Short mmCIF file of C-alpha atoms in Angstrom, two decimals:
data_model
loop_
_atom_site.label_atom_id
_atom_site.label_comp_id
_atom_site.label_asym_id
_atom_site.label_seq_id
_atom_site.Cartn_x
_atom_site.Cartn_y
_atom_site.Cartn_z
CA MET L 318 5.17 -5.76 -3.19
CA LYS L 319 4.65 -2.11 -2.15
CA LEU L 320 7.70 0.06 -2.46
CA PHE L 321 7.66 0.35 1.28
CA VAL L 322 8.90 -3.20 1.79
CA HIS L 323 11.77 -2.61 -0.37
CA ASN L 324 13.15 -0.18 2.15
CA PHE L 325 13.10 -2.91 4.84
CA MET L 326 14.98 -5.57 2.94
CA SER L 327 18.67 -6.41 2.83
CA SER L 328 20.82 -9.33 1.41
CA ARG L 329 23.17 -9.25 4.27
CA PHE L 330 22.09 -13.01 4.94
CA LEU L 331 23.96 -13.98 1.89
CA LYS L 332 27.61 -15.37 2.24
CA ASN L 333 30.28 -12.51 2.02
CA VAL L 334 27.80 -9.85 1.87
CA THR L 335 28.69 -7.23 4.58
CA VAL L 336 26.00 -4.29 4.11
CA GLY L 337 23.65 -5.57 1.35
CA TYR L 338 21.62 -2.42 1.52
CA PRO L 339 19.89 -0.97 -0.31
CA LEU L 340 18.93 -3.61 -2.78
CA GLU L 341 18.86 -2.68 -6.40
CA LEU L 342 15.56 -2.65 -7.76
CA VAL L 343 14.52 -3.37 -11.24
CA VAL L 344 10.80 -2.88 -11.88
CA LYS L 345 9.39 -4.37 -15.05
CA GLN L 346 5.71 -4.00 -14.20
CA PHE L 347 3.87 -2.20 -11.58
CA VAL L 348 0.33 -1.02 -10.67
CA GLU L 349 -0.53 2.41 -9.12
CA LYS L 350 -3.42 2.57 -6.84
CA ASP L 351 -5.00 5.54 -4.99
CA ILE L 352 -4.86 4.34 -1.11
CA GLU L 353 -6.29 6.69 1.25
CA PHE L 354 -3.93 9.23 2.73
CA ASP L 355 -3.63 9.56 6.38
CA ARG L 356 -1.17 12.10 7.45
CA GLU L 357 -0.36 10.46 10.99
CA ASN L 358 0.21 7.16 9.61
CA THR L 359 2.39 8.49 6.76
CA ILE L 360 4.77 10.33 9.16
CA VAL L 361 4.92 7.18 11.27
CA MET L 362 6.13 4.98 8.29
CA LEU L 363 8.55 7.88 6.97
CA ASN L 364 10.07 7.75 10.53
CA LYS L 365 11.18 4.20 9.85
CA ILE L 366 12.43 4.37 6.35
CA GLN L 367 15.89 4.84 5.11
CA TYR L 368 15.82 7.85 2.81
CA GLU L 369 18.66 6.67 0.45
CA ALA L 370 16.74 3.47 -0.26
CA LEU L 371 13.60 5.41 -0.82
CA VAL L 372 15.37 7.43 -3.54
CA VAL L 373 16.48 4.24 -5.07
CA ALA L 374 12.82 2.82 -5.05
CA ALA L 375 11.32 5.91 -6.51
CA ALA L 376 13.87 6.02 -9.26
CA ALA L 377 13.16 2.32 -10.21
CA VAL L 378 9.58 3.34 -11.02
CA ASN L 379 10.79 6.66 -12.84
CA GLN L 380 9.22 8.76 -10.12
CA ALA L 381 12.27 10.16 -8.47
CA ASP L 382 11.01 13.68 -9.24
CA ARG L 383 8.31 13.32 -6.72
CA ILE L 384 10.51 13.55 -3.79
CA PRO L 385 13.58 15.64 -3.22
CA ALA L 386 17.02 13.85 -3.54
CA GLU L 387 18.01 14.76 0.02
CA GLN L 388 15.96 13.85 3.17
CA PRO L 389 13.76 17.06 4.13
CA GLY L 390 14.00 18.12 7.58
CA LYS L 391 11.22 16.94 10.17
CA TRP L 392 8.56 14.97 8.62
CA GLU L 393 6.01 16.83 10.92
CA ASP L 394 6.72 20.27 9.28
CA LEU L 395 5.80 18.95 5.81
CA SER L 396 2.56 19.91 4.17
CA ASP L 397 -0.09 17.46 3.14
CA ASP L 398 0.74 17.85 -0.23
CA GLN L 399 4.56 17.03 0.15
CA LEU L 400 3.63 14.06 2.25
CA LYS L 401 1.17 12.72 -0.16
CA GLN L 402 4.00 12.35 -2.70
CA PHE L 403 5.81 10.36 -0.12
CA HIS L 404 2.79 8.30 0.42
CA HIS L 405 2.20 7.73 -3.11
CA ILE L 406 5.76 6.21 -3.59
CA LEU L 407 5.38 4.05 -0.42
CA MET L 408 1.85 2.89 -0.36
CA ASN L 409 0.25 3.40 -3.85
CA ILE L 410 2.85 1.65 -6.06
CA ASP L 411 2.60 -2.13 -6.09
CA VAL L 412 5.73 -3.76 -7.98
CA VAL L 413 4.27 -6.80 -9.91
CA ASP L 414 7.01 -8.05 -11.87
CA GLY L 415 10.74 -7.29 -11.39
CA GLU L 416 13.96 -8.16 -9.57
CA LEU L 417 15.55 -7.13 -6.11
CA ILE L 418 19.26 -7.38 -6.58
CA CYS L 419 22.04 -7.76 -3.97
CA PRO L 420 24.37 -4.73 -4.45
CA GLU L 421 27.44 -6.66 -3.74
CA THR L 422 27.07 -10.35 -5.08
CA LYS L 423 24.43 -9.14 -7.68
CA THR L 424 22.43 -12.13 -6.81
CA VAL L 425 18.89 -11.79 -8.40
CA PHE L 426 15.73 -12.36 -6.42
CA PRO L 427 12.86 -12.35 -8.74
CA ILE L 428 9.36 -10.50 -8.06
CA ARG L 429 6.58 -12.59 -9.72
CA ASP L 430 2.97 -11.83 -9.19
CA GLY L 431 4.05 -9.15 -6.57
CA ILE L 432 5.81 -11.59 -4.57
CA PRO L 433 9.45 -11.42 -4.30
CA ASN L 434 11.34 -14.63 -3.79
CA MET L 435 14.64 -14.39 -1.48
CA LEU L 436 15.10 -18.05 -1.51
CA LYS L 437 15.93 -17.68 -5.14
CA VAL L 438 14.57 -20.93 -6.59
CA ASP L 439 16.25 -22.46 -9.64
CA GLY L 440 14.29 -22.48 -12.89
CA GLU L 441 12.74 -19.07 -11.90
CA LYS L 442 14.47 -16.42 -14.00
CA MET X 551 -18.49 6.36 36.41
CA VAL X 552 -21.43 4.54 34.74
CA PRO X 553 -22.70 0.99 35.21
CA VAL X 554 -22.87 -1.08 32.32
CA LEU X 555 -23.87 -4.71 32.08
CA VAL X 556 -21.42 -6.68 29.97
CA VAL X 557 -22.63 -9.98 28.63
CA PHE X 558 -19.70 -12.19 27.58
CA SER X 559 -19.64 -15.17 24.92
CA GLN X 560 -19.23 -18.56 26.66
CA SER X 561 -16.77 -19.80 24.12
CA HIS X 562 -12.99 -19.47 24.61
CA VAL X 563 -13.49 -18.32 28.07
CA ASP X 564 -9.71 -18.54 28.94
CA PHE X 565 -9.14 -15.91 26.57
CA ARG X 566 -11.91 -13.52 27.97
CA ILE X 567 -10.08 -11.65 30.60
CA PRO X 568 -6.65 -11.38 28.26
CA GLU X 569 -8.75 -9.85 25.39
CA PHE X 570 -10.70 -7.41 27.60
CA GLU X 571 -7.64 -6.26 29.26
CA ALA X 572 -5.74 -5.72 25.97
CA ILE X 573 -8.32 -3.80 24.37
CA CYS X 574 -8.81 -1.71 27.45
CA SER X 575 -5.15 -0.99 27.57
CA MET X 576 -4.69 -0.29 23.94
CA LEU X 577 -7.69 2.11 23.89
CA SER X 578 -6.92 3.62 27.54
CA ILE X 579 -10.29 2.52 28.63
CA ARG X 580 -10.59 2.54 32.47
CA VAL X 581 -12.84 0.04 34.02
CA GLU X 582 -13.20 0.56 38.00
CA ASN X 583 -14.04 -3.10 38.85
CA MET X 584 -12.21 -5.06 36.00
CA SER X 585 -10.89 -7.64 38.55
CA SER X 586 -14.49 -8.79 38.92
CA ILE X 587 -14.53 -10.58 35.60
CA ASN X 588 -14.16 -14.36 35.90
CA THR X 589 -14.75 -17.42 33.72
CA GLU X 590 -17.48 -18.83 35.72
CA ASN X 591 -20.09 -16.21 35.28
CA HIS X 592 -20.97 -14.74 31.97
CA MET X 593 -22.13 -11.36 32.59
CA PHE X 594 -21.00 -8.63 34.83
CA VAL X 595 -21.79 -5.17 35.88
CA LEU X 596 -18.86 -2.89 35.29
CA HIS X 597 -18.10 0.62 35.75
CA PHE X 598 -16.91 2.79 32.88
CA GLU X 599 -15.84 6.39 32.73
CA SER X 600 -18.16 6.91 29.59
CA HIS X 601 -20.53 5.14 27.15
CA LEU X 602 -18.19 6.07 24.63
CA ASP X 603 -15.41 3.97 26.26
CA VAL X 604 -18.05 1.01 25.96
CA THR X 605 -18.60 1.67 22.34
CA LYS X 606 -14.84 1.71 21.66
CA LEU X 607 -14.49 -1.53 23.66
CA LEU X 608 -17.28 -3.09 21.60
CA SER X 609 -15.78 -2.04 18.39
CA ARG X 610 -12.84 -4.52 18.83
CA SER X 611 -13.99 -7.17 21.29
CA ILE X 612 -14.75 -10.82 19.84
CA LEU X 613 -15.58 -12.34 23.12
CA ILE X 614 -18.01 -9.66 24.28
CA LYS X 615 -21.77 -10.35 23.01
CA PHE X 616 -23.19 -7.15 23.95
CA ALA X 617 -23.41 -4.49 26.51
CA ILE X 618 -26.37 -2.55 28.20
CA SER X 619 -26.31 0.61 29.84
CA LEU X 620 -27.79 -0.39 33.22
CA SER X 621 -30.80 1.41 34.50
CA VAL X 622 -32.19 -1.00 37.11
CA GLU X 623 -30.94 -3.91 38.71
CA ALA X 624 -33.32 -6.10 41.16
CA GLN X 625 -33.82 -9.40 42.79
CA SER X 626 -37.30 -9.84 41.82
CA TYR X 627 -40.03 -8.37 39.12
CA GLU X 628 -41.71 -6.80 41.88
CA GLN X 629 -38.77 -4.75 43.00
CA LEU X 630 -37.87 -4.22 39.44
CA PHE X 631 -41.19 -2.43 38.50
CA GLN X 632 -41.01 -0.51 41.83
CA GLU X 633 -37.41 0.86 41.03
CA LEU X 634 -38.82 1.92 37.44
CA LYS X 635 -41.63 3.58 39.15
CA ASN X 636 -39.20 5.60 41.28
CA LYS X 637 -37.07 6.38 38.17
CA PRO X 638 -39.73 7.30 35.52
CA GLU X 639 -37.14 9.12 33.54
CA VAL X 640 -35.44 5.80 32.45
CA ILE X 641 -38.61 5.12 30.11
CA GLU X 642 -39.72 8.63 29.80
CA ASN X 643 -36.57 9.81 28.06
CA TYR X 644 -37.08 7.53 25.28
CA ASP X 645 -40.95 7.28 25.11
CA VAL X 646 -41.31 9.98 22.23
CA PRO X 647 -43.36 9.52 19.13
CA ASP X 648 -40.26 9.99 16.58
CA GLU X 649 -38.25 7.29 18.42
CA SER X 650 -39.11 3.76 17.82
CA PHE X 651 -38.22 0.96 20.49
CA ALA X 652 -37.94 -2.72 20.94
CA LEU X 653 -37.82 -4.72 24.05
CA ARG X 654 -35.57 -7.98 24.05
CA PHE X 655 -35.37 -10.77 26.64
CA PHE X 656 -32.31 -12.56 27.29
CA ALA X 657 -31.52 -15.19 30.10
CA ILE X 658 -28.24 -16.72 31.21
CA GLY X 659 -27.91 -19.73 33.36
CA ARG X 660 -31.38 -21.30 32.41
CA LYS X 661 -32.72 -21.73 28.98
CA LYS X 662 -35.49 -24.17 29.29
CA LYS X 663 -39.19 -23.38 29.83
CA LEU X 664 -38.58 -19.68 29.52
CA ASP X 665 -41.30 -17.79 27.83
CA SER X 666 -39.64 -14.75 26.47
CA ILE X 667 -42.80 -13.34 25.00
CA GLU X 668 -44.67 -13.77 28.16
CA ARG X 669 -41.96 -11.92 30.17
CA ILE X 670 -42.04 -9.02 27.52
CA LYS X 671 -45.95 -8.84 27.91
CA MET X 672 -45.59 -8.90 31.57
CA PHE X 673 -43.04 -6.15 31.54
CA LEU X 674 -45.00 -3.86 29.10
CA GLU X 675 -48.16 -4.17 31.19
CA ALA X 676 -46.25 -3.05 34.17
CA VAL X 677 -44.14 -0.35 32.45
CA GLN X 678 -45.92 1.49 29.75
CA PHE X 679 -44.46 3.04 26.62
CA ASN X 680 -47.18 5.41 25.63
CA HIS X 681 -45.68 7.29 22.75
CA ALA X 682 -42.88 5.47 20.95
CA PRO X 683 -43.80 2.98 18.35
CA ILE X 684 -42.63 -0.36 18.41
CA CYS X 685 -40.09 -1.66 15.82
CA LEU X 686 -38.43 -4.94 16.13
CA ILE X 687 -36.20 -4.78 13.06
CA SER X 688 -34.35 -1.44 13.28
CA PRO X 689 -35.54 0.45 16.39
CA VAL X 690 -33.90 3.69 17.61
CA ASN X 691 -33.87 2.43 20.99
CA GLU X 692 -33.37 -1.23 21.95
CA PHE X 693 -34.00 -2.25 25.53
CA TYR X 694 -33.07 -5.44 27.27
CA LEU X 695 -34.53 -7.32 30.03
CA VAL X 696 -31.97 -9.81 31.24
CA GLU X 697 -32.39 -12.64 33.90
CA GLU X 698 -29.36 -14.30 35.46
CA TYR X 699 -30.14 -17.82 37.12
CA ASP X 700 -27.69 -19.48 39.51
CA HIS X 701 -28.70 -23.07 38.51
CA PRO X 702 -30.42 -24.42 35.26
CA THR X 703 -33.49 -25.94 37.49
CA ASP X 704 -33.99 -22.63 39.54
CA GLU X 705 -37.64 -21.36 39.35
CA ASN X 706 -36.74 -17.61 39.96
CA PRO X 707 -33.77 -15.69 38.73
CA ARG X 708 -31.07 -14.57 40.96
CA LYS X 709 -31.12 -11.12 39.40
CA ILE X 710 -32.89 -9.03 36.83
CA PHE X 711 -31.54 -6.22 34.82
CA PHE X 712 -32.89 -3.59 32.79
CA GLY X 713 -31.39 -1.06 30.36
CA LYS X 714 -30.68 0.25 26.81
CA LEU X 715 -28.41 -1.67 24.49
CA LEU X 716 -25.19 0.19 23.75
CA GLY X 717 -23.98 -2.11 21.22
CA GLU X 718 -22.67 -5.57 20.25
CA GLY X 719 -19.28 -6.84 19.91
CA ARG X 720 -17.57 -8.06 16.82
CA SER X 721 -18.59 -11.62 16.96
CA GLU X 722 -19.91 -11.34 13.43
CA LEU X 723 -16.25 -11.25 12.05
CA LYS X 724 -15.77 -14.87 12.86
CA THR X 725 -18.66 -15.60 10.44
CA LYS X 726 -17.33 -12.92 7.81
CA TYR X 727 -14.09 -14.43 7.95
CA ASN X 728 -15.14 -18.10 7.89
CA LEU X 729 -12.86 -20.56 6.38
CA ARG X 730 -15.55 -22.52 4.26
CA GLU X 731 -16.04 -19.39 2.01
CA ARG X 732 -12.47 -17.94 2.18
CA CYS X 733 -10.85 -17.96 -1.11
CA TYR X 734 -7.57 -19.42 -0.10
CA ILE X 735 -6.89 -21.60 2.78
CA GLY X 736 -3.97 -24.06 3.97
CA ASN X 737 -3.96 -27.28 6.11
CA THR X 738 -3.58 -25.18 9.30
CA THR X 739 -5.13 -22.16 8.61
CA MET X 740 -6.15 -20.63 11.99
CA ASP X 741 -9.60 -20.50 13.29
CA PRO X 742 -10.89 -17.01 12.49
CA GLU X 743 -12.41 -16.30 16.02
CA LEU X 744 -9.09 -17.27 17.46
CA SER X 745 -7.06 -15.22 14.77
CA PHE X 746 -9.43 -12.02 15.68
CA ILE X 747 -8.51 -12.56 19.52
CA GLN X 748 -4.99 -12.72 18.59
CA ALA X 749 -4.97 -9.54 17.00
CA ASN X 750 -6.56 -8.02 19.89
CA LEU X 751 -4.09 -9.50 22.25
CA ALA X 752 -1.45 -8.31 19.98
CA MET X 753 -3.10 -4.67 20.29
CA VAL X 754 -3.01 -4.14 16.63
CA GLN X 755 -4.21 -0.58 16.06
CA PRO X 756 -4.96 1.22 12.76
CA GLY X 757 -1.68 2.26 10.99
CA ASN X 758 0.56 -0.34 12.68
CA LEU X 759 3.03 -2.51 10.77
CA VAL X 760 2.20 -6.01 11.52
CA PHE X 761 4.51 -8.87 10.44
CA ASP X 762 3.89 -12.53 10.39
CA PRO X 763 7.17 -14.65 9.94
CA PHE X 764 5.19 -17.78 9.06
CA VAL X 765 2.32 -16.34 7.03
CA GLY X 766 0.95 -19.38 5.25
CA THR X 767 -2.12 -18.32 3.63
CA GLY X 768 -2.34 -15.29 5.67
CA GLY X 769 -4.74 -16.21 8.24
CA LEU X 770 -3.30 -14.09 11.07
CA ILE X 771 -2.72 -11.04 9.24
CA LEU X 772 -6.25 -10.90 7.75
CA PRO X 773 -7.53 -9.83 11.07
CA ALA X 774 -4.92 -7.48 11.60
CA ALA X 775 -5.61 -5.61 8.17
CA GLU X 776 -9.39 -5.73 9.26
CA PHE X 777 -8.40 -3.63 12.19
CA GLY X 778 -6.40 -1.03 10.08
CA GLY X 779 -2.94 -2.45 10.20
CA TYR X 780 -0.47 -2.40 7.31
CA VAL X 781 0.33 -6.06 7.05
CA MET X 782 3.45 -8.24 5.60
CA GLY X 783 4.58 -11.74 6.00
CA THR X 784 7.21 -14.22 4.94
CA GLU X 785 6.71 -17.89 3.75
CA ILE X 786 9.30 -20.41 3.12
CA ASN X 787 7.08 -22.70 1.13
CA TYR X 788 6.84 -21.39 -2.47
CA GLN X 789 3.97 -23.44 -3.20
CA THR X 790 1.97 -21.89 -0.25
CA ALA X 791 3.13 -18.22 -0.87
CA ARG X 792 2.10 -18.62 -4.65
CA ALA X 793 -1.05 -20.67 -3.99
CA LYS X 794 0.38 -23.61 -6.21
CA GLY X 795 -0.10 -27.15 -5.99
CA ARG X 796 -2.85 -29.13 -4.31
CA SER X 797 -5.62 -27.69 -2.48
CA SER X 798 -6.28 -28.16 1.20
CA ARG X 799 -10.20 -28.61 0.54
CA GLN X 800 -10.97 -32.26 0.45
CA GLY X 801 -11.74 -33.53 -3.10
CA VAL X 802 -10.68 -30.36 -4.91
CA GLY X 803 -7.58 -31.34 -6.32
CA GLU X 804 -5.14 -28.51 -7.71
CA ARG X 805 -5.49 -24.95 -6.35
CA HIS X 806 -7.34 -22.79 -8.68
CA GLU X 807 -5.73 -19.80 -10.44
CA SER X 808 -7.79 -17.49 -8.58
CA GLU X 809 -6.56 -18.50 -5.22
CA SER X 810 -3.87 -16.28 -3.70
CA ILE X 811 -3.02 -14.62 -0.61
CA ARG X 812 -3.79 -11.40 -2.23
CA ALA X 813 -7.29 -12.64 -3.21
CA ASN X 814 -8.05 -13.27 0.47
CA PHE X 815 -7.50 -9.73 1.11
CA GLU X 816 -9.50 -8.49 -1.89
CA GLN X 817 -12.35 -10.86 -0.79
CA TYR X 818 -12.51 -8.58 2.60
CA HIS X 819 -11.62 -5.55 0.89
CA THR X 820 -8.50 -4.97 2.79
CA GLU X 821 -6.19 -5.38 -0.08
CA ASP X 822 -4.76 -1.70 0.43
CA LYS X 823 -3.48 -2.93 3.63
CA LEU X 824 -1.40 -5.59 2.45
CA LEU X 825 2.36 -4.43 1.89
CA SER X 826 3.62 -7.71 0.64
CA ILE X 827 4.19 -11.35 0.93
CA VAL X 828 7.85 -12.47 0.58
CA ILE X 829 9.17 -15.88 -0.22
CA ALA X 830 11.82 -16.04 2.55
CA ASP X 831 13.20 -18.22 5.46
CA SER X 832 12.37 -16.61 8.61
CA SER X 833 15.27 -17.86 10.45
CA LYS X 834 17.45 -15.49 8.36
CA HIS X 835 16.96 -12.53 10.27
CA ALA X 836 19.37 -10.49 8.06
CA ILE X 837 16.86 -10.42 5.42
CA TRP X 838 15.73 -7.29 7.35
CA SER X 839 17.69 -4.10 7.16
CA SER X 840 18.55 -2.36 10.43
CA ASN X 841 15.75 0.35 9.86
CA ALA X 842 13.20 -2.47 9.58
CA LYS X 843 10.87 -1.97 12.68
CA PHE X 844 7.51 -3.55 13.08
CA ASP X 845 4.83 -2.64 15.68
CA VAL X 846 3.43 -6.06 16.14
CA ILE X 847 4.58 -9.66 15.36
CA VAL X 848 1.88 -12.35 15.00
CA ALA X 849 2.81 -16.00 14.52
CA ASP X 850 1.60 -19.49 14.43
CA PRO X 851 5.01 -21.24 13.92
CA PRO X 852 4.91 -24.51 12.22
CA TYR X 853 4.86 -27.85 14.29
CA GLY X 854 3.52 -31.20 14.22
CA VAL X 855 2.72 -33.53 11.32
CA ARG X 856 0.50 -31.26 9.25
CA GLU X 857 2.84 -28.52 8.73
CA LYS X 858 6.48 -29.41 9.52
CA ALA X 859 8.91 -26.65 10.36
CA ARG X 860 11.44 -25.96 7.70
CA LYS X 861 14.37 -23.76 7.24
CA THR X 862 16.98 -23.61 4.37
CA VAL X 863 20.59 -25.02 4.71
CA LYS X 864 23.52 -24.49 2.45
CA ASN X 865 23.71 -27.28 0.01
CA LYS X 866 26.23 -29.58 1.33
CA LYS X 867 27.12 -31.56 -1.89
CA SER X 868 30.94 -31.53 -2.42
CA ASP X 869 30.53 -30.39 -6.05
CA ALA X 870 28.60 -27.11 -4.93
CA ASN X 871 30.48 -24.04 -6.23
CA GLU X 872 31.59 -22.16 -3.04
CA ASP X 873 30.65 -18.71 -4.64
CA TYR X 874 27.17 -19.86 -5.80
CA ILE X 875 24.89 -20.33 -2.89
CA GLN X 876 22.02 -22.49 -3.31
CA TYR X 877 18.84 -22.21 -0.91
CA GLN X 878 17.06 -25.32 -2.37
CA GLN X 879 17.82 -27.59 0.42
CA LYS X 880 15.66 -27.61 3.44
CA GLU X 881 15.91 -29.36 6.84
CA ASP X 882 13.59 -29.77 9.54
CA TYR X 883 13.54 -27.14 12.05
CA ASP X 884 13.15 -28.29 15.73
CA LEU X 885 10.56 -26.67 17.84
CA GLU X 886 12.61 -25.02 20.42
CA ALA X 887 15.05 -23.56 17.84
CA ALA X 888 12.05 -22.16 15.83
CA PHE X 889 10.59 -20.25 19.01
CA CYS X 890 14.19 -18.96 19.94
CA ASP X 891 14.39 -17.67 16.55
CA LEU X 892 11.11 -16.02 16.68
CA LEU X 893 11.90 -14.23 19.84
CA ASN X 894 15.25 -13.06 18.61
CA LEU X 895 13.59 -11.87 15.39
CA ALA X 896 11.10 -10.01 17.72
CA ALA X 897 13.97 -8.42 19.75
CA MET X 898 15.57 -7.23 16.81
CA THR X 899 12.71 -5.97 14.69
CA LEU X 900 10.03 -4.73 17.10
CA VAL X 901 9.58 -1.03 17.95
CA MET X 902 9.91 -0.15 21.68
CA ASN X 903 6.70 -1.41 23.48
CA GLY X 904 5.96 -3.42 20.41
CA ARG X 905 4.18 -6.64 20.81
CA VAL X 906 4.99 -10.25 19.54
CA SER X 907 1.93 -12.97 20.03
CA PHE X 908 2.48 -16.40 18.99
CA TRP X 909 0.94 -19.73 19.38
CA TYR X 910 3.00 -22.40 21.43
CA PRO X 911 1.88 -26.10 21.36
CA VAL X 912 1.34 -27.66 24.78
CA ILE X 913 0.03 -31.02 26.06
CA LEU X 914 -2.47 -30.50 28.91
CA GLU X 915 -2.18 -33.21 31.72
CA LYS X 916 -5.73 -34.52 32.23
#
């Protein structure tokens, strides 16, 4: 699961959960790749993300220092070097093993082999 | 406008016009006489604004075989040779020592008893290349002589076309993505040719976020990734998503460890485009946060006997702890509800002007 995906997911489908966002993220294992940077595509993606959740994701892989704590101004005004840091968090990091956790009920959704399981099958810890 | 002879594949003719229109719309290609395309004939002289537009169209089309920059169009060979004599530049521009050439013959409407070598000989006797060397394997310039017949039994063609090849469509993709050699397939993996046509109808563009809520083994998002989209999908079946259990291939038994959706992307070198597969119930839309917006949704919702539609329900057992929600139990998902859910999901998660493309089972009356 690329960290970008975390930004789109919520646990609002659970009973008694009102916001369910952002999901807490525990990363036990991840791989870092070097995926080609494309300025335009990165800006399009950044326009869709929720910044607070992105910071949560970056912190989960101990890379919060790559990006500012507060959302910068217009994405279009950022330099390529700045955008590359965001691209790295969103696209280059693939979570292999970990957990997504509902912030309200603390329900744990395991990530195994890079695939988050939002059905929560018993027996998978 | 430039005249271009566009030769279409004779398969999936019902998708011919929709695919053509979708690609032209997506890439802002203007064709003056687009409405002349039909499903009875298989080649058309179409007027484009530039050859570059044709190249763009060919870069995506599965159902176009090839396109030729039309130099001459005639009713007979006599007329064809006369026209070429009147327009010597058609040949002269390319008849230079450092540009090799090939001449190919193609006929549509009649295949029997046509001697292509004889045709090429006859043509080259009448229209001479004096400087350009012949190269049949990788020529710099490739010319086409095309005959169109009204009936398979006609002696003479209705029309003859001559021109230089602009390029071929992408029909090679259906071979590249063939299911026989694909690492991981399921019982109902979509035919590769149809999956690429769908990616065109859905107008998948490079950088688009493409989502399949019934992803299965990834058959619909592989083409989206090939065309440069970033893809993700949800799958309710744990075994399918994790590539566990019995293989869909006859006589193979258990699925091999190397099989996975990711392995399919690695096979075609598009793994960088795979955002994630998520095991989830696509009828629960609240799994997506309010900022989740896709550019394209592609789907082949499950139906019928081979892949039953399923969704999760709360465990109805009386002793189930109210606070502890279980997702194990699944129930059949009726067809209408599945499609309504899909459209609601699209309404909620697509960007403005985003596209949803899905298959719907119909029984055709004979």
